[in-house]
């Protein structure tokens, strides 16, 4: 039988011209599920009435580095520890991350202080490796449309943090999340991390309007990454406030014990003191619900 | 004498490679003036510790239209009434505004209810016409680099609201304001109104990071236009909140008694009821200081 | 009578929702005029079967500077001499051009060698000043939607070169030209000069697809500016060839006797020798019809 | 030993601040290899003095569909047949391609008529599957920074066609290619396929300046995809000519026996007759060297 005909018989092709009515049947949509999705991981709740801060270094570099950051974060009340072990780097000659060694450090330190871990995976194969150490899988901006990876995390039972692509439309972002939900995993959170524009004053342009649109059109938690969107320490606090005021469920920020020595993102990670100021002012603003 | 030489003798050309030190000598800069510029117009203060809402229809269409809007706004405590009389329109066959007739209506109605008026001017010649009716001159996005117009309003004693160009960098935006201050008029406020990006879900992309950057680098009041940046009624409130949380001194929004009948921007103006909800939620948010 | 009603009675507002049929009635459209518009100025023809090169310095700096360039150009067979006298500059402290003094130099030198002159005007008032010296009015990218300026040149009998705005859509570009034709002047040529994108390897991004679209949808001559679009000398020749291959009627390029000493655009103007190579290779390519 | 220290000892981190001198040591660079890389596949040469057309349907739908296209192409002198079997689709509910069944059809038909095959792979695992049927691996725009995939094809002995990401800078594009060469495979060709901009008249914006920049800075063949960059049939021919005039080594275009019935890209594939016109005019232009 002709393959085209078999696809047509399955009725799959019809969806390529999905009407508005059909679109509302997307699993990510508010029409499909009206209440907010709240993701629980080891006692931490993401989404709903409280806010979440995800913090930690860009790259995992050593246990000592992680421990310094984690202790400070935990003491401040932060519950989710991030750290990159598999690093997507523009150049093959840049530091590519410590891999599984890094993940082991992440878990060890997180267990010591009692935090939830999140780290980026870049291929389906890394799922099995990372599953032993990581509580939340992060899909990075460059992999937002790595559809096999989306399907693969969709088959796991771990929460997924999906970052918006560098120039992905909100339509494409939502469909990327749909790939995960379509495989049975509905514990997905969306992260706006800045889009590419002509503006050179910031690393990327934080698309603040993405927050209310995603909150209104989907039931998933929405967070803003104020490190990669701005690339400028002095505006991370106001942008974090803006994100919360716009309805975001949380914020991600990079923190490093000694940013100038960092193996990646040296210029835009907060040091311990800068983090304390950031966190104090954010929680004092009245915009952040612990 | 050779003209080039005369310019070189004046030392003007040296500034084309302005160093960082020289840049800090810009009249708009915080280095030049550390305290916030507060613009007072007929008892209304823009900038400083309180916030300002500028509202009104996209185009002035009739006295009745204006009066309906102005009464509602005034009753709500809004003090600045906007309305376009000279309209920059993409097509020469679109409604081009009522011109001086419109400005007369604007002043008449504003005087009745006791509001400050703001309206866009598009050429130096319109300054004399508009000066009789308008308290604040607006320079639109398409004229942000109409340098003769900038110089011309710089020679007046009226406050100027300068909108960011459709794809102007913040560097260009600041220099455009410098053109006005350089002529002696330092009562300039800056408005972020959305930039052009690939995203189609919104009319433009509100560049929220522009707010803290402009607040930190200049002493001028900074406002956000949530109508033209978003083009979507359902996200204007969260974007206004985000603007204030990011440090903006005020918000601009279009309000019309009967948007579907409007001669311009029919889809994105709030009607009276929508305005009431917007205003109530904004002031209840704790982010807006009256 | 209510002003809105009077506008509605005139039927003007209907055009704001111009249907496709109505759009074909635009004066710029191929539907309105099927044959190519050919603009004749002092024996030089722009448009039709032959190509045009417009060349000269970014800014007019002195008679000597202009004469050096003009002699070389004329000898090479170039017939249109450009040079900026009113300069739109980002900063008020940059060189702003020699004004009328510069235009006098431009005309004097052009008359000596027998060339057509083109220079940018930035305000309606400059039309009268420039009319004595300039054969073609240039409207710059920053003024593409300076509607009063468009209307003003539309009332003159001189050809107009209209540059595309920094982030203007082709739709907006075409309507800007329509403003000129609507006033009675149909001798308009369109210039693609690069648009703003995220790419940093070039000053702007030459939108090559603009050329065939504008040629197909309008009857006006279309040219490409390879200086401002690329900002890189080493790719100006291939981009000029690409423009011609895509159907452009001509090319604009900046040439200066001593670029490093230029008062503007020092890095991207060709010197005399670079121009000779550019011109020889372009005419040898078989793509340029003299 | 501390992991950071071990990385630092290896000296790898130094490259993250690669100086210009070091950059010239990239394997893709002209400095590393001055002569053009020419890729030979089954008697077809890509790069060098002759041009290559890659054509075929967006998606492989059936043997009959492929055979119709392939016969026409082969008769016209086209030697490389494209067809998608693994399709990256925005929505999980769109047609996802026939997978290995499709690749079998592709090889069968290509063998019948004597053509080289190219098809996209999306994961490292698909390499083994595809290797039996495909002569050239295509890496799509969405996977340009799927670094594991880049490394994986870098370990094969098949040529790789790498498409530029939707908003990838040329810098990022070159480094993506470097990932492949760094693994030992230097038979890589680069394809400009349009970037994301604000312009709505075209599907994407063909960045023509990418062609001469990539040709000057790398030794790899550079091709332009006129289907995905324009999305408009009526400008594909002028854009293909522009690509060749700018120095491209070849062109890719989608051809389908019955585009309105196509399971993907229905609006932008050429039918048989349109292809004949396109091909005849391109080869008659003098710009295409067979």
Short mmCIF file of N, CA, C and O in Angstrom, two decimals, chain C residues 23-24 26-37 170 174 190 208-223 245-249, chain D residues 201-202 230-241 277-278 281:
data_model
loop_
_atom_site.label_atom_id
_atom_site.label_comp_id
_atom_site.label_asym_id
_atom_site.label_seq_id
_atom_site.Cartn_x
_atom_site.Cartn_y
_atom_site.Cartn_z
N UNK C 23 -5.74 47.35 -3.28
CA UNK C 23 -4.30 47.50 -3.19
C UNK C 23 -3.67 47.58 -4.58
O UNK C 23 -2.68 48.25 -4.80
N UNK C 24 -4.25 46.87 -5.51
CA UNK C 24 -3.70 46.86 -6.87
C UNK C 24 -3.89 48.21 -7.53
O UNK C 24 -3.36 48.46 -8.60
N UNK C 26 -2.89 50.94 -6.17
CA UNK C 26 -1.82 51.84 -5.73
C UNK C 26 -1.05 52.34 -6.95
O UNK C 26 -0.81 51.61 -7.90
N UNK C 27 -0.65 53.60 -6.88
CA UNK C 27 0.04 54.22 -8.01
C UNK C 27 1.40 53.58 -8.29
O UNK C 27 1.90 53.63 -9.40
N UNK C 28 2.00 52.98 -7.25
CA UNK C 28 3.30 52.35 -7.42
C UNK C 28 3.21 50.98 -8.06
O UNK C 28 4.22 50.42 -8.48
N UNK C 29 2.00 50.41 -8.14
CA UNK C 29 1.86 48.98 -8.46
C UNK C 29 2.01 48.70 -9.95
O UNK C 29 1.72 49.53 -10.80
N UNK C 30 2.45 47.50 -10.23
CA UNK C 30 2.52 46.99 -11.60
C UNK C 30 1.13 46.92 -12.22
O UNK C 30 0.98 47.04 -13.43
N UNK C 31 0.11 46.70 -11.36
CA UNK C 31 -1.24 46.64 -11.88
C UNK C 31 -1.65 48.02 -12.40
O UNK C 31 -2.35 48.14 -13.40
N UNK C 32 -1.19 49.04 -11.74
CA UNK C 32 -1.52 50.40 -12.17
C UNK C 32 -0.75 50.78 -13.42
O UNK C 32 -1.27 51.45 -14.32
N UNK C 33 0.51 50.36 -13.49
CA UNK C 33 1.35 50.69 -14.65
C UNK C 33 2.26 49.49 -14.90
O UNK C 33 3.11 49.17 -14.08
N UNK C 34 2.07 48.83 -16.00
CA UNK C 34 2.79 47.57 -16.21
C UNK C 34 4.24 47.78 -16.65
O UNK C 34 5.12 47.01 -16.28
N UNK C 35 4.51 48.81 -17.44
CA UNK C 35 5.90 48.95 -17.94
C UNK C 35 6.79 49.59 -16.88
O UNK C 35 6.32 50.30 -16.00
N UNK C 36 8.09 49.32 -17.00
CA UNK C 36 9.08 49.88 -16.08
C UNK C 36 9.11 51.40 -16.17
O UNK C 36 9.13 51.96 -17.26
N UNK C 37 9.16 52.04 -15.03
CA UNK C 37 9.41 53.49 -15.02
C UNK C 37 10.90 53.72 -15.25
O UNK C 37 11.74 53.12 -14.59
N UNK C 170 8.59 45.55 3.64
CA UNK C 170 8.43 45.94 2.23
C UNK C 170 7.08 46.62 2.03
O UNK C 170 6.95 47.54 1.22
N UNK C 174 6.79 50.28 0.36
CA UNK C 174 5.97 50.60 -0.81
C UNK C 174 4.99 51.73 -0.52
O UNK C 174 4.81 52.63 -1.34
N UNK C 190 13.66 53.15 -5.66
CA UNK C 190 13.69 52.51 -4.34
C UNK C 190 15.06 51.92 -4.09
O UNK C 190 15.65 51.32 -4.99
N UNK C 208 18.27 40.63 0.00
CA UNK C 208 18.32 40.47 -1.45
C UNK C 208 16.94 40.17 -2.02
O UNK C 208 16.62 40.53 -3.16
N UNK C 209 16.09 39.51 -1.25
CA UNK C 209 14.76 39.16 -1.76
C UNK C 209 13.90 40.40 -1.97
O UNK C 209 12.91 40.35 -2.70
N UNK C 210 14.28 41.50 -1.34
CA UNK C 210 13.53 42.74 -1.56
C UNK C 210 13.58 43.17 -3.02
O UNK C 210 12.63 43.76 -3.54
N UNK C 211 14.70 42.87 -3.68
CA UNK C 211 14.87 43.32 -5.06
C UNK C 211 13.82 42.73 -6.00
O UNK C 211 13.07 43.46 -6.63
N UNK C 212 13.74 41.37 -6.10
CA UNK C 212 12.73 40.84 -7.01
C UNK C 212 11.30 41.16 -6.57
O UNK C 212 10.42 41.37 -7.42
N UNK C 213 11.05 41.22 -5.27
CA UNK C 213 9.69 41.53 -4.83
C UNK C 213 9.30 42.95 -5.26
O UNK C 213 8.22 43.18 -5.82
N UNK C 214 10.19 43.90 -5.03
CA UNK C 214 9.87 45.28 -5.42
C UNK C 214 9.78 45.44 -6.94
O UNK C 214 8.96 46.19 -7.45
N UNK C 215 10.64 44.71 -7.66
CA UNK C 215 10.58 44.78 -9.12
C UNK C 215 9.27 44.19 -9.64
O UNK C 215 8.70 44.68 -10.60
N UNK C 216 8.82 43.12 -9.00
CA UNK C 216 7.59 42.47 -9.47
C UNK C 216 6.34 43.25 -9.08
O UNK C 216 5.37 43.29 -9.82
N UNK C 217 6.37 43.85 -7.93
CA UNK C 217 5.14 44.48 -7.41
C UNK C 217 5.04 45.96 -7.73
O UNK C 217 3.96 46.53 -7.62
N UNK C 218 6.14 46.60 -8.08
CA UNK C 218 6.09 48.02 -8.46
C UNK C 218 6.74 48.19 -9.83
O UNK C 218 7.47 47.31 -10.30
N UNK C 219 6.52 49.35 -10.41
CA UNK C 219 7.13 49.65 -11.72
C UNK C 219 8.33 50.57 -11.57
O UNK C 219 8.88 51.07 -12.55
N UNK C 220 8.77 50.79 -10.33
CA UNK C 220 9.84 51.76 -10.06
C UNK C 220 11.23 51.11 -10.15
O UNK C 220 11.37 49.92 -9.91
N UNK C 221 12.25 51.90 -10.48
CA UNK C 221 13.62 51.37 -10.45
C UNK C 221 14.00 50.98 -9.03
O UNK C 221 13.61 51.64 -8.07
N UNK C 222 14.78 49.90 -8.91
CA UNK C 222 15.21 49.40 -7.60
C UNK C 222 16.74 49.31 -7.60
O UNK C 222 17.33 48.74 -8.53
N UNK C 223 17.36 49.87 -6.59
CA UNK C 223 18.83 49.83 -6.49
C UNK C 223 19.24 49.24 -5.15
O UNK C 223 18.45 49.20 -4.21
N UNK C 245 22.11 40.46 -10.29
CA UNK C 245 21.57 39.15 -10.69
C UNK C 245 20.13 39.00 -10.23
O UNK C 245 19.33 38.33 -10.88
N UNK C 246 19.80 39.63 -9.12
CA UNK C 246 18.43 39.54 -8.60
C UNK C 246 17.49 40.50 -9.31
O UNK C 246 16.29 40.48 -9.05
N UNK C 247 18.04 41.35 -10.18
CA UNK C 247 17.18 42.23 -10.97
C UNK C 247 17.28 43.71 -10.66
O UNK C 247 16.49 44.50 -11.20
N UNK C 248 18.23 44.11 -9.83
CA UNK C 248 18.33 45.53 -9.49
C UNK C 248 18.73 46.36 -10.70
O UNK C 248 19.42 45.88 -11.61
N UNK C 249 18.30 47.60 -10.69
CA UNK C 249 18.61 48.53 -11.78
C UNK C 249 19.89 49.30 -11.53
O UNK C 249 20.33 50.06 -12.40
N UNK D 201 7.14 39.51 4.34
CA UNK D 201 6.89 39.24 2.92
C UNK D 201 7.53 37.94 2.46
O UNK D 201 7.12 37.38 1.43
N UNK D 202 8.52 37.48 3.21
CA UNK D 202 9.17 36.22 2.89
C UNK D 202 9.15 35.32 4.12
O UNK D 202 9.03 35.80 5.24
N UNK D 230 13.04 31.82 0.97
CA UNK D 230 12.05 32.75 0.41
C UNK D 230 10.62 32.35 0.75
O UNK D 230 9.80 33.20 1.09
N UNK D 231 10.31 31.05 0.57
CA UNK D 231 8.93 30.63 0.76
C UNK D 231 7.99 31.18 -0.30
O UNK D 231 6.78 31.07 -0.17
N UNK D 232 8.56 31.78 -1.35
CA UNK D 232 7.73 32.36 -2.43
C UNK D 232 8.28 31.93 -3.78
O UNK D 232 9.37 32.31 -4.18
N UNK D 233 7.48 31.19 -4.51
CA UNK D 233 7.95 30.64 -5.78
C UNK D 233 8.43 31.72 -6.75
O UNK D 233 9.38 31.51 -7.49
N UNK D 234 7.76 32.88 -6.75
CA UNK D 234 8.05 33.85 -7.80
C UNK D 234 9.39 34.55 -7.65
O UNK D 234 9.81 35.25 -8.56
N UNK D 235 10.06 34.35 -6.50
CA UNK D 235 11.37 35.00 -6.37
C UNK D 235 12.50 33.98 -6.20
O UNK D 235 13.64 34.34 -5.94
N UNK D 236 12.19 32.71 -6.39
CA UNK D 236 13.24 31.69 -6.21
C UNK D 236 14.31 31.80 -7.30
O UNK D 236 15.51 31.65 -7.01
N UNK D 237 13.90 32.06 -8.53
CA UNK D 237 14.87 32.17 -9.61
C UNK D 237 15.82 33.36 -9.38
O UNK D 237 17.04 33.18 -9.39
N UNK D 238 15.32 34.59 -9.18
CA UNK D 238 16.26 35.69 -8.94
C UNK D 238 17.13 35.47 -7.71
O UNK D 238 18.30 35.87 -7.70
N UNK D 239 16.61 34.81 -6.69
CA UNK D 239 17.43 34.57 -5.50
C UNK D 239 18.50 33.51 -5.76
O UNK D 239 19.60 33.60 -5.24
N UNK D 240 18.18 32.53 -6.59
CA UNK D 240 19.19 31.54 -6.97
C UNK D 240 20.30 32.22 -7.78
O UNK D 240 21.49 31.97 -7.55
N UNK D 241 19.91 33.07 -8.71
CA UNK D 241 20.91 33.81 -9.49
C UNK D 241 21.78 34.66 -8.58
O UNK D 241 23.00 34.73 -8.74
N UNK D 277 11.05 25.55 -15.96
CA UNK D 277 11.26 26.97 -16.24
C UNK D 277 12.41 27.51 -15.39
O UNK D 277 13.30 28.19 -15.89
N UNK D 278 12.37 27.19 -14.09
CA UNK D 278 13.42 27.63 -13.17
C UNK D 278 14.79 27.19 -13.68
O UNK D 278 15.73 27.97 -13.76
N UNK D 281 15.96 28.80 -17.05
CA UNK D 281 16.36 30.21 -16.91
C UNK D 281 17.65 30.33 -16.10
O UNK D 281 18.46 31.21 -16.36
#
